[in-house]
PDB file of C-alpha atoms and ligand atoms in Angstrom:
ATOM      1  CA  UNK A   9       0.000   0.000   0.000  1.00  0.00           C
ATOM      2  CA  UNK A  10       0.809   3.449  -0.761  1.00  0.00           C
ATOM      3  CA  UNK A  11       0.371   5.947   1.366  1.00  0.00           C
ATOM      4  CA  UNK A  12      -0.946   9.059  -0.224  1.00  0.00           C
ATOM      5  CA  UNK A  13       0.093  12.736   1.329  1.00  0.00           C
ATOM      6  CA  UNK A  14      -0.866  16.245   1.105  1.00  0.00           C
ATOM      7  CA  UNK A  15       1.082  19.695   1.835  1.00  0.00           C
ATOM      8  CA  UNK A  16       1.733  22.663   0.522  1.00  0.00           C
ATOM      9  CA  UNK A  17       4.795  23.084  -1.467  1.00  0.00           C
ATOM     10  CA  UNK A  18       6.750  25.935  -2.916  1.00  0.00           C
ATOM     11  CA  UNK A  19       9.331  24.889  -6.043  1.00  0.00           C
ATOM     12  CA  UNK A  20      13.135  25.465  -5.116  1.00  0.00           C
ATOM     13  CA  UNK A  21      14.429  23.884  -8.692  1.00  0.00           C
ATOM     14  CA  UNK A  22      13.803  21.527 -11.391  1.00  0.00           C
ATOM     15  CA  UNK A  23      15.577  18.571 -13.432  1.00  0.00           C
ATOM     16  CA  UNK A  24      14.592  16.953 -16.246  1.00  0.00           C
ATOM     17  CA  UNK A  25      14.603  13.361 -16.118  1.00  0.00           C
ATOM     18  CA  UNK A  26      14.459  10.692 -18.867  1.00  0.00           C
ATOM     19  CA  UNK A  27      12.226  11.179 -21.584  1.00  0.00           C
ATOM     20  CA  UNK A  28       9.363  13.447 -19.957  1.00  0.00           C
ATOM     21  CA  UNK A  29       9.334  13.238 -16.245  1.00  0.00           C
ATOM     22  CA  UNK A  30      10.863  15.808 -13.964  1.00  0.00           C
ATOM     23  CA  UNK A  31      12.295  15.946 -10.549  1.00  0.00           C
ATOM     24  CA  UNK A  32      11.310  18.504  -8.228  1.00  0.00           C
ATOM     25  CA  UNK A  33      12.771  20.037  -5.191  1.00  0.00           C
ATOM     26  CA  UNK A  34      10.230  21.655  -2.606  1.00  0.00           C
ATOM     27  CA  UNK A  35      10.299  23.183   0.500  1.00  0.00           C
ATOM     28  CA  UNK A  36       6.018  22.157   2.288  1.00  0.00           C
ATOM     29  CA  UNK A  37       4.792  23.077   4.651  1.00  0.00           C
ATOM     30  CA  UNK A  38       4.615  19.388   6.574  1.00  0.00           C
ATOM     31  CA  UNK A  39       7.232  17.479   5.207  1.00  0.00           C
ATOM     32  CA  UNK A  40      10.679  20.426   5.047  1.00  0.00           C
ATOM     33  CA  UNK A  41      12.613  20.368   1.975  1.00  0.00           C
ATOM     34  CA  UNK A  42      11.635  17.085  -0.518  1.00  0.00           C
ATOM     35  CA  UNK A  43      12.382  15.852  -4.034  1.00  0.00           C
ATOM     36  CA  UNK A  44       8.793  15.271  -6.020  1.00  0.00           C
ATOM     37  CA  UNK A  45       8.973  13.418  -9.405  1.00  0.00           C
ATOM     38  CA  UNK A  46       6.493  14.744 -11.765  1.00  0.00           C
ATOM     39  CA  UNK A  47       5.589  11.594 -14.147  1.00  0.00           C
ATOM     40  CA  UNK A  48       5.482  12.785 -18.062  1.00  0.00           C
ATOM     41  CA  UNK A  49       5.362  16.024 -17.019  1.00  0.00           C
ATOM     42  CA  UNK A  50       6.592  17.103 -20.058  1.00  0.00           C
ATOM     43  CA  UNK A  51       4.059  15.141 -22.290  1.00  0.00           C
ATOM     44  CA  UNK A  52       1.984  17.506 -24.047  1.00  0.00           C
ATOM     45  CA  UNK A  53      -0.467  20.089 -22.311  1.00  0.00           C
ATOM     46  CA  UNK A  54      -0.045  18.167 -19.064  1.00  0.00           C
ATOM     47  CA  UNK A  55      -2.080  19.715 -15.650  1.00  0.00           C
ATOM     48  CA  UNK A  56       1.001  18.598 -13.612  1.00  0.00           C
ATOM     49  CA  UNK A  57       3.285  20.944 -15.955  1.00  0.00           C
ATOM     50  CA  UNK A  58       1.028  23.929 -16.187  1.00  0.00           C
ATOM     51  CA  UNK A  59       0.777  24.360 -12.147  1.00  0.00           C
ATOM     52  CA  UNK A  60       3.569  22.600 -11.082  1.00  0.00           C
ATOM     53  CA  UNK A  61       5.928  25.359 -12.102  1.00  0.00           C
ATOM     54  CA  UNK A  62       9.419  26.500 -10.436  1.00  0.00           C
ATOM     55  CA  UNK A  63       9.155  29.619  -8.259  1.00  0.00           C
ATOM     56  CA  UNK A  64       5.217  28.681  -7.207  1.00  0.00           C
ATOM     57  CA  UNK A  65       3.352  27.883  -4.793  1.00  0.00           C
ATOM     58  CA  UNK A  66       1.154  24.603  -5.177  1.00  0.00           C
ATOM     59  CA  UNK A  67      -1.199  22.636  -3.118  1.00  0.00           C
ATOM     60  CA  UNK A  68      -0.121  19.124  -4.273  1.00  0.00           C
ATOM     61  CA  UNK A  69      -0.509  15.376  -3.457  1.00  0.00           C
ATOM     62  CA  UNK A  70       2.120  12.582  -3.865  1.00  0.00           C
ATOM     63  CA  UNK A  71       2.588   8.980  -3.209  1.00  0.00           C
ATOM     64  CA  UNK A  72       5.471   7.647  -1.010  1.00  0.00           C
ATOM     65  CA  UNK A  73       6.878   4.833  -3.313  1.00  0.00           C
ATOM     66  CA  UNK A  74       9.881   2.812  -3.294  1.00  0.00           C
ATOM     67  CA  UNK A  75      12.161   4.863  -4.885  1.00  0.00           C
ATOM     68  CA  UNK A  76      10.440   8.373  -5.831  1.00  0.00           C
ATOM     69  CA  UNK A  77       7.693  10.796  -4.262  1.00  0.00           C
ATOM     70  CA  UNK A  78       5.651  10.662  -7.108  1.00  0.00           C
ATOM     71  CA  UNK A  79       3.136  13.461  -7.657  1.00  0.00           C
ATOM     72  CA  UNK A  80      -0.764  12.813  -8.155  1.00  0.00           C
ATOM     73  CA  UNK A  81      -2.248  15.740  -8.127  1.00  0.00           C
ATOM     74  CA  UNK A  82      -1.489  19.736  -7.581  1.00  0.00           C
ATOM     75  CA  UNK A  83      -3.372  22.977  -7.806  1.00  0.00           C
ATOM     76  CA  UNK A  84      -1.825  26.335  -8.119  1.00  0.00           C
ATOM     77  CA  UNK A  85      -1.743  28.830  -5.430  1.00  0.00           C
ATOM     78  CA  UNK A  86       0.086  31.402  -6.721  1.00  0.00           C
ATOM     79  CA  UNK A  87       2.380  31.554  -9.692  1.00  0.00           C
ATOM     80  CA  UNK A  88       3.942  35.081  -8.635  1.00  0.00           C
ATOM     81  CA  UNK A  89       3.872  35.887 -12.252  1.00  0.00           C
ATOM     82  CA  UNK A  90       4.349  39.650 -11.669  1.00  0.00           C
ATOM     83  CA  UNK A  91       7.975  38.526 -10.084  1.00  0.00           C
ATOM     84  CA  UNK A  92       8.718  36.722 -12.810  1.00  0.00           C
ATOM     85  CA  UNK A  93       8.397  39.277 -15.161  1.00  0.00           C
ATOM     86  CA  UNK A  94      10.974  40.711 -13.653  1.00  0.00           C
ATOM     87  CA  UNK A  95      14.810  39.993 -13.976  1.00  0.00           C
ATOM     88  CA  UNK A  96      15.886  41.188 -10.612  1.00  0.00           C
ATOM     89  CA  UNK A  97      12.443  39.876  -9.051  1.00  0.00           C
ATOM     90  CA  UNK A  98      13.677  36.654 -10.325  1.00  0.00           C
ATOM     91  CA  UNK A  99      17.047  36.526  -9.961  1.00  0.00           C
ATOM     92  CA  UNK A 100      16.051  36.508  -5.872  1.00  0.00           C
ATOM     93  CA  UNK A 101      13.987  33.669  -6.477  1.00  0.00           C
ATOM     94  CA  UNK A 102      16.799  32.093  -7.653  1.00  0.00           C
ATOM     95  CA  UNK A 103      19.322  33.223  -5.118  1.00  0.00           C
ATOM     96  CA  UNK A 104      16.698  32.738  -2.421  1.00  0.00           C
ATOM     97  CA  UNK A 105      16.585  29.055  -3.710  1.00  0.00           C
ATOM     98  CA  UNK A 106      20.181  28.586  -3.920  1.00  0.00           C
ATOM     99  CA  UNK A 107      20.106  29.319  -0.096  1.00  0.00           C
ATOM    100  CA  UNK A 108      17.579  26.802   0.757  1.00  0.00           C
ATOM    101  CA  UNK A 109      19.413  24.247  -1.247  1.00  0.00           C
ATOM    102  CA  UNK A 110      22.645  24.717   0.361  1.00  0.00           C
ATOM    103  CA  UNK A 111      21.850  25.268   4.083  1.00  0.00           C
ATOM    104  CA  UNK A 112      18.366  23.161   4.652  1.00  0.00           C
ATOM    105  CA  UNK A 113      19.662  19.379   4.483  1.00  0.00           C
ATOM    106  CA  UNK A 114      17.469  16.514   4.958  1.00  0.00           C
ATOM    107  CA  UNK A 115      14.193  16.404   5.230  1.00  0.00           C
ATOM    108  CA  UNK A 116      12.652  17.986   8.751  1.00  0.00           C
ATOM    109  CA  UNK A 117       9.544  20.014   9.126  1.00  0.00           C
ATOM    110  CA  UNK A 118       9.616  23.360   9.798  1.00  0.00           C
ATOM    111  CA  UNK A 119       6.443  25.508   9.472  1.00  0.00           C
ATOM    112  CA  UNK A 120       7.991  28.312  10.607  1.00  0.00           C
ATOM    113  CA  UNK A 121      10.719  28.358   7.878  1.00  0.00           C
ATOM    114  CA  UNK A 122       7.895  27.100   5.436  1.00  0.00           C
ATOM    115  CA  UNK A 123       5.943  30.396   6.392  1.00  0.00           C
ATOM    116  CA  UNK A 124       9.030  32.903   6.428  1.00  0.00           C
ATOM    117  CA  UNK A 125       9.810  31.666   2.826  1.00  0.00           C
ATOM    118  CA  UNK A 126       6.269  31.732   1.591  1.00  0.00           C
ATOM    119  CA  UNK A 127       6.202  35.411   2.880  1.00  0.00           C
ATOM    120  CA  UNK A 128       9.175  36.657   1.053  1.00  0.00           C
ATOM    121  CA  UNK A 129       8.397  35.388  -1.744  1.00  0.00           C
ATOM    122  CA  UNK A 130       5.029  37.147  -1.115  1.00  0.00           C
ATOM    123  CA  UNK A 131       6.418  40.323  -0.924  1.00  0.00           C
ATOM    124  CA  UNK A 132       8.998  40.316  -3.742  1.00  0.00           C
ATOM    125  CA  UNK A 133       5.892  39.372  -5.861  1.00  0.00           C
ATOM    126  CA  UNK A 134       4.106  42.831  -4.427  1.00  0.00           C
ATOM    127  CA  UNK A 135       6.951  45.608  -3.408  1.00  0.00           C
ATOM    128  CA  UNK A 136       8.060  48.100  -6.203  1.00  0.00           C
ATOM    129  CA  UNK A 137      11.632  47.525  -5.810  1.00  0.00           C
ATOM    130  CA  UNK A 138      14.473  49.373  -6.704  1.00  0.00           C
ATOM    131  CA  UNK A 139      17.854  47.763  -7.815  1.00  0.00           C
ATOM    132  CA  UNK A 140      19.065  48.337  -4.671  1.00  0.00           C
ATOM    133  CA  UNK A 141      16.541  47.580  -2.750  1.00  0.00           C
ATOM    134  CA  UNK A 142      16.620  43.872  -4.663  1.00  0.00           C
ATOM    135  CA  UNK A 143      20.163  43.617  -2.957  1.00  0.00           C
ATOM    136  CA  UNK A 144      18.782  44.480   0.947  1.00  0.00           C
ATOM    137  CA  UNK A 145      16.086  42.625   0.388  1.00  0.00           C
ATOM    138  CA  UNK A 146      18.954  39.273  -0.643  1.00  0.00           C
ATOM    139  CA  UNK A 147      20.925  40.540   2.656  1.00  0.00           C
ATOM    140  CA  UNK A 148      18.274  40.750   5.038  1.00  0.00           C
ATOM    141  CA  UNK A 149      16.585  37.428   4.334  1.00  0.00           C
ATOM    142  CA  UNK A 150      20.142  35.574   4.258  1.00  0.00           C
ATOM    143  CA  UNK A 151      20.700  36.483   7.784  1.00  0.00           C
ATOM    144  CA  UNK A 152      17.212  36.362   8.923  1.00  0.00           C
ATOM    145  CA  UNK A 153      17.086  32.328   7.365  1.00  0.00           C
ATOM    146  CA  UNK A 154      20.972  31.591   9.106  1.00  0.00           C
ATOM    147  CA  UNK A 155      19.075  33.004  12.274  1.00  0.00           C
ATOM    148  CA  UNK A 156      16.001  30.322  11.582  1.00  0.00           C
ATOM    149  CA  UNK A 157      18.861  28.064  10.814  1.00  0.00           C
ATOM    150  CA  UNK A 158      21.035  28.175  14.131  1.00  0.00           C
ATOM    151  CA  UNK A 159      23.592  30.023  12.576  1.00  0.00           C
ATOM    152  CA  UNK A 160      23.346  33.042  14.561  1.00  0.00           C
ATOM    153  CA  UNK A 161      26.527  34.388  15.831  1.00  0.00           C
ATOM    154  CA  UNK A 162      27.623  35.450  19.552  1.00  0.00           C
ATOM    155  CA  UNK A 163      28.178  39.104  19.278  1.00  0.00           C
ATOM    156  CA  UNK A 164      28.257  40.712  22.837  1.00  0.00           C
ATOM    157  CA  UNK A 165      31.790  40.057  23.945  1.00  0.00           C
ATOM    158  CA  UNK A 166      34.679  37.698  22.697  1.00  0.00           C
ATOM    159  CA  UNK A 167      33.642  33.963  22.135  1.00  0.00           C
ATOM    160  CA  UNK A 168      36.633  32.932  23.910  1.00  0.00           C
ATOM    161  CA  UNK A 169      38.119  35.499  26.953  1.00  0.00           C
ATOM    162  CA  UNK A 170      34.522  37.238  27.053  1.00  0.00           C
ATOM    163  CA  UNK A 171      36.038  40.305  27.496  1.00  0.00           C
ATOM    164  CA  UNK A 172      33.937  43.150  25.634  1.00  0.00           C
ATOM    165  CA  UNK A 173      35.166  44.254  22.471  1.00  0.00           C
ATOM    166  CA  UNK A 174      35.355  47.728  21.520  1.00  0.00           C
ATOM    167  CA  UNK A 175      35.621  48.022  17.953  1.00  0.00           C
ATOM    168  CA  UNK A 176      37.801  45.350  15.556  1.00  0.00           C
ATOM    169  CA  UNK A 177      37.887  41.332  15.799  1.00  0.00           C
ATOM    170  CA  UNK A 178      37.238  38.771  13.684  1.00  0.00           C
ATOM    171  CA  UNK A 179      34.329  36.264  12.878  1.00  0.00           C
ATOM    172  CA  UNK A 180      35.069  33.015  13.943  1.00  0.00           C
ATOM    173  CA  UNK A 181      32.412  31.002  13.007  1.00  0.00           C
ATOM    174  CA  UNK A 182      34.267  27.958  15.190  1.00  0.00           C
ATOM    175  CA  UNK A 183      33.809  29.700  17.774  1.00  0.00           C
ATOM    176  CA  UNK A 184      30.506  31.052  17.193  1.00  0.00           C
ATOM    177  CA  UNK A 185      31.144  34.330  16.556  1.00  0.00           C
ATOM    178  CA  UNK A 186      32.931  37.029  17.005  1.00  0.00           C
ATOM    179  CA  UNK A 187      36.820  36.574  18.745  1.00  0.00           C
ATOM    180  CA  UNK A 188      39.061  39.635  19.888  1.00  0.00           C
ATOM    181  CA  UNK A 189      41.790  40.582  18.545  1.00  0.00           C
ATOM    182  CA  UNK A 190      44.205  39.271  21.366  1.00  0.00           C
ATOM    183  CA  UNK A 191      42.682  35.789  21.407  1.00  0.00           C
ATOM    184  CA  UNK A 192      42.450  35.222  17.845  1.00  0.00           C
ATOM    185  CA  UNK A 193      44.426  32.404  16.131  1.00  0.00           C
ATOM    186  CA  UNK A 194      44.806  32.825  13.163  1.00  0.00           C
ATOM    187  CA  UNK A 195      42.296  30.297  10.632  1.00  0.00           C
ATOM    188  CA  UNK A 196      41.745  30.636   6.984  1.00  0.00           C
ATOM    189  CA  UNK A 197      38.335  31.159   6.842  1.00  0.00           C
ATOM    190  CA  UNK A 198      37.884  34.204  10.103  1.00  0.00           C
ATOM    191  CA  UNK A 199      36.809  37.555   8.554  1.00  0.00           C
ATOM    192  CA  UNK A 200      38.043  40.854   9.785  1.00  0.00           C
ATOM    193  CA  UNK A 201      35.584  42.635  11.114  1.00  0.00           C
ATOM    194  CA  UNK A 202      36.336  46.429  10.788  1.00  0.00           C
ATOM    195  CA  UNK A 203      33.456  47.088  13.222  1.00  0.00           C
ATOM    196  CA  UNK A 204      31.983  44.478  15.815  1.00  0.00           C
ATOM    197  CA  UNK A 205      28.644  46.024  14.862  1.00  0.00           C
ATOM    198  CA  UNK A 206      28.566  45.063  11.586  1.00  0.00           C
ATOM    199  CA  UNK A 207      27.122  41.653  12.949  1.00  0.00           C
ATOM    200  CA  UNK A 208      23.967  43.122  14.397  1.00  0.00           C
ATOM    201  CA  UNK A 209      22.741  42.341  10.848  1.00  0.00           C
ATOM    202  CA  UNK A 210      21.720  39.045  11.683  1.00  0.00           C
ATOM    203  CA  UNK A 211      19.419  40.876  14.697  1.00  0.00           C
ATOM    204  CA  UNK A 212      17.337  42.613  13.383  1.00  0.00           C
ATOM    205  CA  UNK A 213      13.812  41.344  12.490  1.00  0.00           C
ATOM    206  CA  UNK A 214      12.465  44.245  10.403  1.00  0.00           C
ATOM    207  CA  UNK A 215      14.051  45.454   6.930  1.00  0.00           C
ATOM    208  CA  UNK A 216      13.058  49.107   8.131  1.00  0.00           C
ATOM    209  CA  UNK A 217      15.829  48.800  10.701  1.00  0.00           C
ATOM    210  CA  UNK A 218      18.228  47.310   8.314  1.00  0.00           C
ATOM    211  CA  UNK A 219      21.564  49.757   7.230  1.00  0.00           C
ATOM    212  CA  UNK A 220      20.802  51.193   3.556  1.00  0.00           C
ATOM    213  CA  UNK A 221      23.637  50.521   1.813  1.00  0.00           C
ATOM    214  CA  UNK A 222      24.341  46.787   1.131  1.00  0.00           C
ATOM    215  CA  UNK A 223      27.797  47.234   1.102  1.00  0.00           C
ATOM    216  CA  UNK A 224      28.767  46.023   4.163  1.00  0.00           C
ATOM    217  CA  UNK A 225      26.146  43.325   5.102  1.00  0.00           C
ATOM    218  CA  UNK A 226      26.937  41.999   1.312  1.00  0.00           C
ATOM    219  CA  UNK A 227      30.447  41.726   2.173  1.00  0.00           C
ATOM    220  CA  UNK A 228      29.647  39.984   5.365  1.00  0.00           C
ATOM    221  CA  UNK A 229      26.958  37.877   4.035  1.00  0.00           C
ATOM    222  CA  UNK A 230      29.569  36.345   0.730  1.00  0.00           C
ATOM    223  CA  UNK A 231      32.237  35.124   3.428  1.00  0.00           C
ATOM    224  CA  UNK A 232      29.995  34.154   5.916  1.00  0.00           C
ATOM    225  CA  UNK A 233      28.211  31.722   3.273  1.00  0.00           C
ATOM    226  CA  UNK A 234      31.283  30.801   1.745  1.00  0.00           C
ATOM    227  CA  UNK A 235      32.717  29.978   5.467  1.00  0.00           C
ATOM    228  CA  UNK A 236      29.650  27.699   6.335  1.00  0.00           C
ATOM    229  CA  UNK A 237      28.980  25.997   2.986  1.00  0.00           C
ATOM    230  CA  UNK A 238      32.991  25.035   2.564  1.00  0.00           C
ATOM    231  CA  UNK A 239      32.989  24.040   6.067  1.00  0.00           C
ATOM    232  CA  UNK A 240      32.190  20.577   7.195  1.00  0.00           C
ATOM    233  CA  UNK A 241      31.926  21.773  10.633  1.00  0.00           C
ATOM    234  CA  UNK A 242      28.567  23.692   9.957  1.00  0.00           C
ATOM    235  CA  UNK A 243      27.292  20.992   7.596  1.00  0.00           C
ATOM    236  CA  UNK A 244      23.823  19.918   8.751  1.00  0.00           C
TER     237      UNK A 244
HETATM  238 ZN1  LIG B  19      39.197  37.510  23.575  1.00  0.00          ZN
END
């Protein structure tokens, strides 16, 4: 016996897969982050491949076989075709993706992450954004979703004497955040942190409060995600 499911899902990427099937990989609602095959998808004017689209969120139902979760049936939600309209609308989609393919390993529900993603991708459908704006918008989620993740970094005082720092250190992601200069060792992958307050980016919970210039929290943001993806350490 099969047993049949049903979730919400919203489409991180696609694959195509023999002749006309697809694989699928979804963040729902109930389930975290799953692969969904999509059987013949590609056949013709399939209902599958009309709502089952990347970037969109679908109610859909799928059957736990042997090898594949193999979907039965899906109706769209919302396409966010507006966003996709858009090149720098969807070139977050993509980079928002990216992130959830990278960091969120295994499957492991998470409603909370389910709803935060849902939302974003909510709003980058609605807001009027400017090109710059595109780029907070990258920032502030990254650090809001490492946050939601575990990632988030101890920035009161040194990791390691727990002395206050004043201004300079590094970020130390081993250990778990930021390190004074006096007992920092010296590790390929810490960053040197100009400011200790540059890592009150990952605090703050509205983008109203967020700096407006992404030059610094973009800076922060590449080595940080470089640090935890080439990292085994942080590897979930
Ligand atoms: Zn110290």
């Amino acid at each position: 016996m099969f047993t049949h499911h049903y979730t919400e899902a919203v489409i991180l990427s696609e694959l195509i897969k023999g002749e006309a099937d697809k694989v699928f990989t979804v963040y729902t609602r109930d389930f975290g982050k799953i692969n969904l095959l999509g059987r013949s998808i590609r056949k013709g004017k399939s209902k599958l491949g009309m709502n089952f689209q990347l970037f969109s969120h679908v109610r859909t139902g799928f059957i736990e076989g042997r090898g594949y979760k193999t979907i039965t049936d899906v109706s769209g939600v919302s396409s966010f075709k507006k966003a996709k309209r858009n090149l720098g609308k969807l070139s977050l989609f993509y980079r928002i993706s990216e992130l959830f393919l990278t960091f969120i390993k295994g499957e492991e529900k998470d409603e909370k992450v389910f709803i935060f993603l849902l939302s974003a991708f909510e709003e980058i459908d609605k807001a009027d954004f400017s090109v710059k704006e595109i780029e907070l918008f990258y920032c502030f989620f990254s650090f809001q979703l490492m946050r939601f993740l575990g990632y988030e970094p101890h920035i009161q005082s040194c990791a390691v004497c727990k002395k206050k720092i004043e201004k300079d250190c590094f970020f130390d992601l081993e250990e778990g955040g930021a390190v004074c200069c006096f007992c920092f060792k010296k590790k390929p992958f810490s960053v040197y942190l100009k400011d200790i307050r540059i890592l009150s980016f990952f605090l703050h919970l509205d983008i109203k409060d967020f700096p407006q210039d992404a030059k610094a929290p973009d800076y922060l943001l590449s080595e940080f995600l470089f640090f935890v993806s080439e990292n085994p350490y942080f590897k979930k």
